[in-house]
Amino acid sequence: MKTNKPVELRKGLIASSLFLAACFLFNLSLLLLQAGPSRGETAEGQSRDFVVNPYIQLGNNPSLMTREKLDLVWFSLDPDGPWQVRYNKRAIEPRETRRVGMMAGHPFFKHVATLDGLLPGNQVVYEVTRKGRTVYTGSTTARKSRDQDFSFAVFGDTGAGSFGQRKVAFQCFQKKPNLLVIPGDLVYDRGRVSEFLSRFFPILNSARAGLNTGAPLMASTLTMAVLGNHDVANCDYRGTDLNRYPDALGYFIFFEQPLNGPVRIANSRNSTPLSGSAENQLDFIKAAGKNFPATANYSFDYGNSHWLILDANGYMNWNDNQMLDYVRKDLKKSKAVWKFVSFHQPSFSVDRVHFTEQRMRLLCDIFEKEGVTAVFSGHAHNYQRSYPLKFAPNRNKTDGKAIMNADGTVDGELSLDQKFDGQTNCSPRGVIYIISGAGGAALYARADAPPEAQRFNKVFKGDCHSFTYCSVKGKQLRFTQVSEDGDELDSFSVTKGSQP
């Protein structure tokens, strides 16, 4: 039986063995051989205490604090400890240890420890111990305050298990960004837990840094995730079939992110649609906890920037008044110097594969009105930068709603700021749309479209994997696109408050 009715958790819900056993029908010893870094390798030696090494998350802490918090997350096959995290002369136990699945007949556990009382911008050295034995050491930086400089990196479409993915992770790690945003398609092909364990964490959270291995990027860098089409186990947006893929939607299992989005009930309007038996749906919801569906859309602050993260998959209705109000209110209430938006499917792309997917143009005029500097997307496996632009979608004369055509395109009035060069003129008139989708998946060529249809594009690089690196110093932002070999592909600056 299939159902798409709203499903809410009830107390006492017991996860069935169907979901738990089906999640990981592969041999554990083979996994550990293939994904060596997931064994918890540390400077002190190798350990089999971890299925996923510890990594840094923001948790449900969207706003800046005088004393910051970070979540440290790891996964193991054994809940028995005692587990402890030592940092800043403190020793704490995980605030959460719960079973989320099965691996080769063994229960699979998620552990979350909250590091609190952190001074903004300070280095935090942490140790994870089990039964009094140090099994992992790492360090990170507490979230920066409004008056502290910071850096961030962006790359999407990454979890392909490719050499390019390893090189991008390593080069990004060398830059030491304070924040990493991954704009969708975190892992291929279906966003399954098993795929995260084999193609994502062994590279982006490798125990050792190297061009052939990846890097312990997530152990040191606060990482924020965005939901892509491959992260919901389908490309046609008909729903995630939990009968066919019982370990799908790993996004909601692995990432601890703010719960300030507008959608809280599974299978409600504008949530990732679930299909499959009611039993399987309930089992997934229990495993995901509060994260599903809330973390598909959320926002957070970092330094003097505000970030709005949106689900751009095809089941979303971005003409829905509830969603439009959420975007408007979230951006309007922020007093941050820099406002950034990230979603997977780009508003403006000249790639050959996704040229007509333009649904997120429905929000362009809101971004312009509320002072967004840049929008970061993926989906197109290349790097693209638009001119600063303003776009007003055509609207229905009856209800005033923006119009999306049957083929997914959105027509409207486009104006470009072609005087902005990011060198001598650093004050863009409009929003800059960035596609940083060359994080590891097979690269895409440029579209065979008329020049008029591509006139918004300023820079296109589709012949190498790459990532975005930005440094923010007060009202100055320096943007660089870096190749998998560490070469500069593009660069420009933006200054707030200056006049061209």
Coordinates of C-alpha atoms in Angstrom, one line a residue:
M1 CA 0.0 0.0 0.0
K2 CA 1.2 3.5 -0.8
T3 CA 0.2 6.6 1.0
N4 CA 0.9 10.3 0.7
K5 CA -1.2 11.4 3.7
P6 CA 0.4 13.6 6.3
V7 CA 2.3 11.5 8.8
E8 CA 3.1 12.7 12.4
L9 CA 5.2 10.9 15.0
R10 CA 3.4 9.5 18.0
K11 CA 5.1 8.7 21.3
G12 CA 6.1 5.1 21.6
L13 CA 6.6 4.5 17.9
I14 CA 8.9 1.5 17.5
A15 CA 11.0 1.3 14.4
S16 CA 10.3 -1.9 12.4
S17 CA 13.0 -4.2 11.4
L18 CA 12.1 -3.7 7.7
F19 CA 13.7 -0.2 7.5
L20 CA 16.5 -1.0 10.0
A21 CA 17.6 -4.1 8.2
A22 CA 17.2 -2.9 4.7
C23 CA 19.2 0.3 5.2
F24 CA 22.6 -1.3 4.9
L25 CA 22.5 -4.6 3.0
F26 CA 26.2 -4.6 2.3
N27 CA 29.1 -6.3 4.1
L28 CA 30.6 -4.2 6.9
S29 CA 34.2 -5.5 6.4
L30 CA 34.0 -4.5 2.7
L31 CA 32.8 -1.1 3.6
L32 CA 35.7 -0.5 6.0
L33 CA 38.2 -1.6 3.4
Q34 CA 36.7 0.6 0.8
A35 CA 36.1 3.6 3.0
G36 CA 39.3 3.5 5.2
P37 CA 38.8 7.0 6.7
S38 CA 35.5 5.9 8.2
R39 CA 37.4 3.6 10.5
G40 CA 38.3 6.5 12.7
E41 CA 41.9 6.8 11.8
T42 CA 43.6 9.4 14.0
A43 CA 47.1 10.7 14.7
E44 CA 47.3 8.2 17.5
G45 CA 46.6 5.3 15.1
Q46 CA 43.7 3.5 13.6
S47 CA 40.4 2.8 15.4
R48 CA 37.3 0.9 14.4
D49 CA 35.2 2.9 16.8
F50 CA 33.5 4.9 14.1
V51 CA 31.4 4.3 11.1
V52 CA 31.6 8.1 10.4
N53 CA 34.4 10.1 12.0
P54 CA 33.3 13.1 14.1
Y55 CA 32.3 16.3 12.2
I56 CA 31.1 19.8 13.0
Q57 CA 27.5 20.9 12.6
L58 CA 25.6 24.1 13.6
G59 CA 22.6 22.4 15.1
N60 CA 19.5 24.3 15.9
N61 CA 21.4 27.6 16.5
P62 CA 20.5 29.9 13.6
S63 CA 21.4 33.2 15.4
L64 CA 24.8 34.6 16.6
M65 CA 25.4 34.2 20.4
T66 CA 27.8 35.9 22.8
R67 CA 28.8 32.3 23.8
E68 CA 28.6 30.1 20.7
K69 CA 27.6 26.5 20.3
L70 CA 28.5 23.8 17.8
D71 CA 27.4 20.2 17.5
L72 CA 29.9 17.4 17.1
V73 CA 28.3 14.4 15.4
W74 CA 29.6 10.9 14.8
F75 CA 28.2 7.4 14.0
S76 CA 29.2 4.1 15.5
L77 CA 28.1 0.5 15.7
D78 CA 28.2 0.4 19.5
P79 CA 26.5 2.8 21.8
D80 CA 28.4 1.5 24.8
G81 CA 31.0 3.8 26.3
P82 CA 31.1 5.8 28.1
W83 CA 31.6 8.2 25.2
Q84 CA 33.0 11.6 26.1
V85 CA 34.1 14.8 24.4
R86 CA 36.8 16.8 26.0
Y87 CA 37.3 20.5 25.0
N88 CA 38.3 23.7 26.8
K89 CA 39.2 21.8 29.9
R90 CA 35.7 20.3 30.0
A91 CA 34.4 16.7 29.6
I92 CA 30.8 16.2 28.3
E93 CA 28.8 13.2 27.3
P94 CA 26.7 13.1 24.1
R95 CA 23.3 14.8 24.5
E96 CA 21.9 12.3 22.1
T97 CA 22.7 8.6 21.3
R98 CA 20.1 6.8 19.2
R99 CA 19.7 3.9 16.9
V100 CA 19.1 5.0 13.3
G101 CA 19.5 1.7 11.3
M102 CA 21.3 -1.6 10.9
M103 CA 24.6 -2.5 9.2
A104 CA 25.4 -6.1 8.4
G105 CA 23.1 -7.2 11.2
H106 CA 24.5 -4.7 13.8
P107 CA 22.6 -1.7 15.1
F108 CA 23.9 1.7 13.8
F109 CA 24.0 4.6 16.2
K110 CA 24.1 8.4 15.9
H111 CA 25.9 10.5 18.6
V112 CA 25.5 14.2 19.0
A113 CA 27.5 16.3 21.6
T114 CA 27.0 20.0 22.0
L115 CA 30.1 22.1 22.5
D116 CA 28.9 25.3 24.2
G117 CA 30.3 28.3 26.0
L118 CA 32.6 29.0 23.0
L119 CA 34.1 32.4 22.5
P120 CA 33.3 33.6 18.9
G121 CA 36.2 33.0 16.5
N122 CA 38.3 31.0 19.0
Q123 CA 40.0 27.8 18.1
V124 CA 38.4 24.7 19.7
V125 CA 40.5 21.6 20.1
Y126 CA 38.4 18.5 20.9
E127 CA 39.0 14.9 21.8
V128 CA 36.5 12.1 21.6
T129 CA 37.1 9.3 24.1
R130 CA 35.5 5.9 24.6
K131 CA 36.0 4.0 27.8
G132 CA 38.7 6.5 28.7
R133 CA 40.7 6.0 25.5
T134 CA 41.2 8.8 23.0
V135 CA 39.8 7.6 19.7
Y136 CA 39.7 10.9 17.8
T137 CA 41.2 14.4 18.0
G138 CA 40.3 17.4 15.9
S139 CA 40.0 21.2 16.0
T140 CA 37.6 23.8 14.6
T141 CA 36.8 27.5 15.0
A142 CA 33.8 28.8 16.9
R143 CA 31.3 30.8 14.7
K144 CA 32.6 34.3 14.1
S145 CA 30.8 37.4 15.5
R146 CA 29.6 40.3 13.5
D147 CA 32.8 42.3 13.8
Q148 CA 35.2 39.4 12.9
D149 CA 36.5 38.7 9.4
F150 CA 35.7 35.2 8.1
S151 CA 35.9 33.0 5.0
F152 CA 33.6 30.6 3.4
A153 CA 33.7 28.0 0.6
V154 CA 31.0 26.7 -1.7
F155 CA 30.9 23.6 -4.0
G156 CA 28.1 21.3 -4.9
D157 CA 27.4 18.1 -6.9
T158 CA 30.2 16.5 -5.1
G159 CA 29.6 13.0 -3.8
A160 CA 30.5 10.9 -6.9
G161 CA 33.5 9.2 -5.4
S162 CA 35.7 10.7 -8.1
F163 CA 39.3 11.8 -8.2
G164 CA 38.0 15.3 -8.9
Q165 CA 36.0 15.2 -5.7
R166 CA 39.1 14.2 -3.8
K167 CA 41.1 17.0 -5.3
V168 CA 38.4 19.6 -4.6
A169 CA 38.1 18.5 -1.0
F170 CA 41.9 18.7 -0.5
Q171 CA 42.3 22.1 -2.2
C172 CA 39.4 23.5 -0.2
F173 CA 40.9 22.1 3.0
Q174 CA 44.2 23.9 2.2
K175 CA 42.3 27.2 2.1
K176 CA 41.0 26.6 5.7
P177 CA 37.5 28.2 5.2
N178 CA 35.5 28.9 8.4
L179 CA 32.3 27.8 6.7
L180 CA 31.5 25.4 3.9
V181 CA 28.1 25.5 2.1
I182 CA 27.3 22.5 -0.2
P183 CA 24.4 23.6 -2.6
G184 CA 22.9 20.2 -3.2
D185 CA 23.5 16.8 -4.8
L186 CA 25.7 15.9 -1.8
V187 CA 26.0 12.3 -2.9
Y188 CA 25.1 10.2 -6.0
D189 CA 23.0 8.7 -7.2
R190 CA 20.1 8.6 -4.8
G191 CA 21.1 10.3 -1.5
R192 CA 21.1 7.0 0.3
V193 CA 22.8 6.4 3.7
S194 CA 24.9 3.7 2.1
E195 CA 26.1 6.2 -0.6
F196 CA 27.0 8.8 2.1
L197 CA 29.1 6.1 3.8
S198 CA 31.0 5.1 0.6
R199 CA 31.2 8.3 -1.5
F200 CA 30.8 11.3 0.8
F201 CA 32.3 11.0 4.2
P202 CA 35.4 8.9 3.3
I203 CA 36.4 11.9 1.1
L204 CA 35.0 15.1 2.7
N205 CA 35.8 13.8 6.2
S206 CA 38.9 11.7 5.4
A207 CA 41.3 11.1 8.3
R208 CA 44.2 12.2 6.1
A209 CA 44.6 15.1 3.7
G210 CA 45.9 14.4 0.2
L211 CA 45.0 14.7 -3.5
N212 CA 44.2 11.0 -3.6
T213 CA 42.2 10.8 -0.4
G214 CA 40.4 14.1 0.2
A215 CA 40.7 15.8 3.6
P216 CA 39.2 16.0 7.1
L217 CA 37.3 19.0 5.9
M218 CA 34.1 18.4 7.9
A219 CA 36.0 17.7 11.1
S220 CA 37.4 21.2 11.1
T221 CA 35.0 23.3 9.1
L222 CA 31.3 24.1 9.9
T223 CA 29.4 22.5 7.0
M224 CA 25.9 23.5 5.9
A225 CA 24.0 21.3 3.4
V226 CA 21.4 22.2 0.8
L227 CA 18.9 19.6 -0.6
G228 CA 19.3 18.6 -4.3
N229 CA 17.4 16.4 -6.6
H230 CA 19.8 13.4 -6.2
D231 CA 19.5 13.8 -2.4
V232 CA 15.8 12.8 -2.6
A233 CA 16.3 9.5 -4.5
N234 CA 14.7 10.7 -7.7
C235 CA 15.2 13.2 -10.5
D236 CA 11.5 13.5 -11.6
Y237 CA 10.2 14.8 -8.2
R238 CA 7.4 12.2 -7.9
G239 CA 8.5 11.4 -4.4
T240 CA 11.0 9.3 -2.5
D241 CA 10.0 5.6 -2.6
L242 CA 11.0 4.1 0.7
N243 CA 10.0 0.7 -0.5
R244 CA 12.6 0.8 -3.3
Y245 CA 15.2 2.8 -1.3
P246 CA 14.7 2.2 2.4
D247 CA 17.9 4.1 3.3
A248 CA 17.0 7.2 1.2
L249 CA 17.1 10.8 2.4
G250 CA 20.4 10.5 4.3
Y251 CA 20.4 14.3 4.2
F252 CA 18.0 14.3 7.1
I253 CA 19.9 11.7 9.0
F254 CA 23.4 13.1 8.8
F255 CA 23.0 16.9 9.0
E256 CA 22.1 18.8 12.2
Q257 CA 20.8 22.2 11.0
P258 CA 18.5 25.0 12.1
L259 CA 14.8 24.1 12.5
N260 CA 13.5 27.6 11.6
G261 CA 11.9 26.6 8.3
P262 CA 8.2 26.9 7.5
V263 CA 7.4 23.2 6.9
R264 CA 7.3 20.8 9.9
I265 CA 4.9 18.0 9.0
A266 CA 5.8 15.1 6.7
N267 CA 3.9 14.8 3.4
S268 CA 2.4 18.2 4.0
R269 CA 2.4 20.9 1.3
N270 CA 5.9 21.9 0.1
S271 CA 7.7 19.0 1.9
T272 CA 9.7 16.2 0.3
P273 CA 6.9 13.7 -0.7
L274 CA 7.3 10.2 0.7
S275 CA 5.9 7.1 -0.9
G276 CA 6.0 3.5 0.1
S277 CA 4.3 1.6 2.9
A278 CA 3.1 3.6 5.9
E279 CA 5.4 1.4 8.0
N280 CA 8.5 2.4 6.1
Q281 CA 7.5 6.1 6.1
L282 CA 7.1 6.1 9.9
D283 CA 10.4 4.3 10.3
F284 CA 12.3 6.9 8.3
I285 CA 10.6 9.7 10.2
K286 CA 11.7 8.3 13.5
A287 CA 15.3 7.9 12.2
A288 CA 15.3 11.5 11.0
G289 CA 13.7 12.9 14.1
K290 CA 12.9 16.6 14.1
N291 CA 15.1 17.2 11.0
F292 CA 12.5 16.0 8.6
P293 CA 11.1 17.9 6.8
A294 CA 12.2 21.1 8.7
T295 CA 15.8 21.3 7.5
A296 CA 14.9 21.4 3.8
N297 CA 14.5 25.1 4.2
Y298 CA 16.2 27.1 6.9
S299 CA 18.4 30.2 7.6
F300 CA 21.4 31.1 9.8
D301 CA 23.9 33.8 10.5
Y302 CA 27.6 33.7 10.3
G303 CA 29.8 36.7 11.0
N304 CA 28.2 39.7 9.4
S305 CA 26.3 37.5 6.9
H306 CA 22.9 36.0 6.7
W307 CA 22.2 32.8 4.7
L308 CA 18.9 31.6 3.5
I309 CA 18.8 27.9 2.3
L310 CA 15.9 26.8 0.1
D311 CA 14.7 23.6 -1.4
A312 CA 14.4 24.1 -5.1
N313 CA 13.2 20.6 -6.1
G314 CA 10.3 20.3 -8.4
Y315 CA 7.7 19.4 -5.8
M316 CA 8.1 22.8 -4.2
N317 CA 5.6 25.5 -5.1
W318 CA 7.5 28.8 -4.9
N319 CA 4.3 30.6 -5.9
D320 CA 2.7 29.4 -2.6
N321 CA 1.9 32.4 -0.3
Q322 CA 3.3 30.6 2.7
M323 CA 6.7 30.0 1.1
L324 CA 6.8 33.5 -0.4
D325 CA 6.1 35.1 2.9
Y326 CA 8.8 33.0 4.5
V327 CA 11.4 34.2 2.1
R328 CA 10.4 37.8 2.3
K329 CA 10.2 37.9 6.1
D330 CA 13.4 36.0 6.6
L331 CA 15.5 38.3 4.4
K332 CA 13.7 41.5 5.5
K333 CA 14.3 41.0 9.3
S334 CA 18.0 40.4 8.9
K335 CA 20.3 43.4 9.5
A336 CA 23.4 41.6 8.3
V337 CA 25.8 43.4 6.0
W338 CA 25.8 40.5 3.6
K339 CA 22.8 38.4 2.5
F340 CA 23.4 35.2 0.6
V341 CA 20.9 32.6 -0.7
S342 CA 21.6 29.1 -1.7
F343 CA 19.5 26.5 -3.5
H344 CA 20.4 23.6 -5.8
Q345 CA 18.6 24.3 -9.1
P346 CA 19.9 27.6 -10.5
S347 CA 17.8 30.5 -11.7
F348 CA 20.2 31.3 -14.5
S349 CA 22.3 28.7 -16.2
V350 CA 23.7 28.2 -19.7
D351 CA 24.6 24.5 -19.2
R352 CA 23.4 22.0 -21.8
V353 CA 21.5 19.7 -19.4
H354 CA 19.5 22.0 -17.2
F355 CA 19.0 25.2 -19.3
T356 CA 15.2 25.2 -19.1
E357 CA 14.9 24.6 -15.3
Q358 CA 14.2 28.2 -14.3
R359 CA 11.6 27.8 -11.6
M360 CA 13.6 29.7 -9.0
R361 CA 13.4 32.9 -11.1
L362 CA 10.0 33.2 -9.4
L363 CA 11.9 34.6 -6.4
C364 CA 14.3 37.0 -8.1
D365 CA 12.5 40.2 -7.4
I366 CA 12.3 39.4 -3.7
F367 CA 16.1 38.8 -3.6
E368 CA 16.7 42.2 -5.3
K369 CA 14.3 44.1 -3.0
E370 CA 15.8 42.6 0.2
G371 CA 19.4 43.3 -0.7
V372 CA 20.8 39.9 -1.5
T373 CA 24.3 40.1 -2.8
A374 CA 24.8 36.6 -4.3
V375 CA 22.9 33.4 -4.9
F376 CA 24.8 30.1 -4.9
S377 CA 23.6 27.1 -6.7
G378 CA 24.8 23.8 -8.2
H379 CA 22.9 21.3 -10.4
A380 CA 25.0 22.4 -13.5
H381 CA 28.3 20.6 -13.2
N382 CA 30.5 23.5 -14.0
Y383 CA 31.3 27.1 -12.8
Q384 CA 29.2 30.0 -14.0
R385 CA 28.9 33.7 -12.9
S386 CA 26.2 36.0 -14.1
Y387 CA 26.4 39.7 -14.5
P388 CA 24.8 41.5 -11.6
L389 CA 21.2 41.4 -12.7
K390 CA 17.6 42.3 -12.0
F391 CA 14.7 40.1 -13.2
A392 CA 11.0 40.7 -13.0
P393 CA 9.0 37.6 -13.9
N394 CA 5.9 38.0 -16.0
R395 CA 2.8 37.9 -13.8
N396 CA -0.8 36.7 -14.1
K397 CA -3.1 39.6 -14.5
T398 CA -5.8 38.0 -12.4
D399 CA -3.9 37.0 -9.2
G400 CA -0.6 38.7 -9.7
K401 CA 1.3 35.4 -9.4
A402 CA 4.6 34.9 -11.3
I403 CA 4.2 32.7 -14.4
M404 CA 6.2 29.5 -15.0
N405 CA 5.8 28.0 -18.5
A406 CA 4.9 24.4 -19.1
D407 CA 8.5 23.6 -20.0
G408 CA 9.9 25.0 -16.7
T409 CA 11.1 28.3 -18.2
V410 CA 10.2 31.7 -16.7
D411 CA 9.9 34.7 -18.9
G412 CA 10.3 38.3 -17.7
E413 CA 12.2 41.6 -17.9
L414 CA 15.9 41.2 -17.5
S415 CA 18.4 44.0 -16.9
L416 CA 22.1 43.6 -16.6
D417 CA 24.8 45.7 -14.9
Q418 CA 27.6 45.3 -17.5
K419 CA 29.6 48.1 -15.9
F420 CA 30.5 46.1 -12.9
D421 CA 33.9 44.5 -13.2
G422 CA 34.7 43.6 -9.6
Q423 CA 38.1 45.3 -9.9
T424 CA 37.6 49.1 -10.3
N425 CA 33.8 49.0 -10.1
C426 CA 32.9 46.9 -7.1
S427 CA 29.3 48.0 -6.5
P428 CA 27.0 45.6 -8.4
R429 CA 23.5 46.9 -9.4
G430 CA 21.6 43.6 -9.0
V431 CA 22.1 40.1 -7.7
I432 CA 25.1 38.0 -8.8
Y433 CA 24.1 34.4 -9.5
I434 CA 26.9 31.9 -9.0
I435 CA 26.9 28.2 -10.0
S436 CA 29.5 26.2 -8.2
G437 CA 28.5 22.8 -9.3
A438 CA 31.9 21.3 -10.3
G439 CA 32.5 19.6 -7.0
G440 CA 33.2 16.1 -8.3
A441 CA 30.5 14.9 -10.6
A442 CA 30.9 14.5 -14.4
L443 CA 31.3 18.0 -15.9
Y444 CA 28.7 19.7 -18.2
A445 CA 29.2 21.6 -21.4
R446 CA 27.6 24.9 -22.4
A447 CA 24.1 24.9 -23.9
D448 CA 23.5 25.2 -27.6
A449 CA 21.2 28.1 -27.1
P450 CA 20.9 31.4 -28.9
P451 CA 23.3 34.1 -27.6
E452 CA 20.3 36.3 -26.6
A453 CA 19.2 33.5 -24.2
Q454 CA 22.6 33.4 -22.6
R455 CA 23.4 37.1 -22.3
F456 CA 23.2 37.1 -18.5
N457 CA 26.3 34.9 -18.3
K458 CA 29.6 36.6 -17.7
V459 CA 32.0 33.7 -16.9
F460 CA 31.7 30.0 -17.8
K461 CA 34.3 27.3 -16.9
G462 CA 33.3 23.7 -17.6
D463 CA 36.6 21.9 -18.2
C464 CA 37.7 21.2 -14.6
H465 CA 36.4 20.6 -11.2
S466 CA 36.5 23.6 -8.9
F467 CA 35.2 25.4 -5.7
T468 CA 34.3 28.9 -4.6
Y469 CA 36.4 30.6 -1.9
C470 CA 35.3 34.0 -0.4
S471 CA 36.9 36.2 2.2
V472 CA 34.8 38.7 4.0
K473 CA 36.4 41.7 5.8
G474 CA 33.7 44.1 7.0
K475 CA 32.0 45.6 4.0
Q476 CA 34.5 44.0 1.5
L477 CA 34.1 40.6 -0.1
R478 CA 36.7 39.0 -2.2
F479 CA 35.5 36.1 -4.4
T480 CA 37.8 33.5 -6.0
Q481 CA 37.0 30.4 -8.0
V482 CA 39.7 27.8 -7.5
S483 CA 40.4 24.8 -9.7
E484 CA 41.0 21.2 -8.5
D485 CA 44.7 21.9 -9.1
G486 CA 44.7 25.1 -7.0
D487 CA 44.7 27.6 -9.9
E488 CA 42.6 30.7 -10.0
L489 CA 39.8 30.5 -12.5
D490 CA 37.9 33.8 -11.7
S491 CA 38.0 36.5 -9.2
F492 CA 36.2 39.7 -8.3
S493 CA 35.4 42.0 -5.3
V494 CA 32.3 43.5 -3.9
T495 CA 32.2 46.5 -1.6
K496 CA 29.1 47.6 0.3
G497 CA 28.3 51.2 0.5
S498 CA 30.5 52.5 -2.3
Q499 CA 29.4 54.1 -5.5
P500 CA 30.6 53.2 -9.0

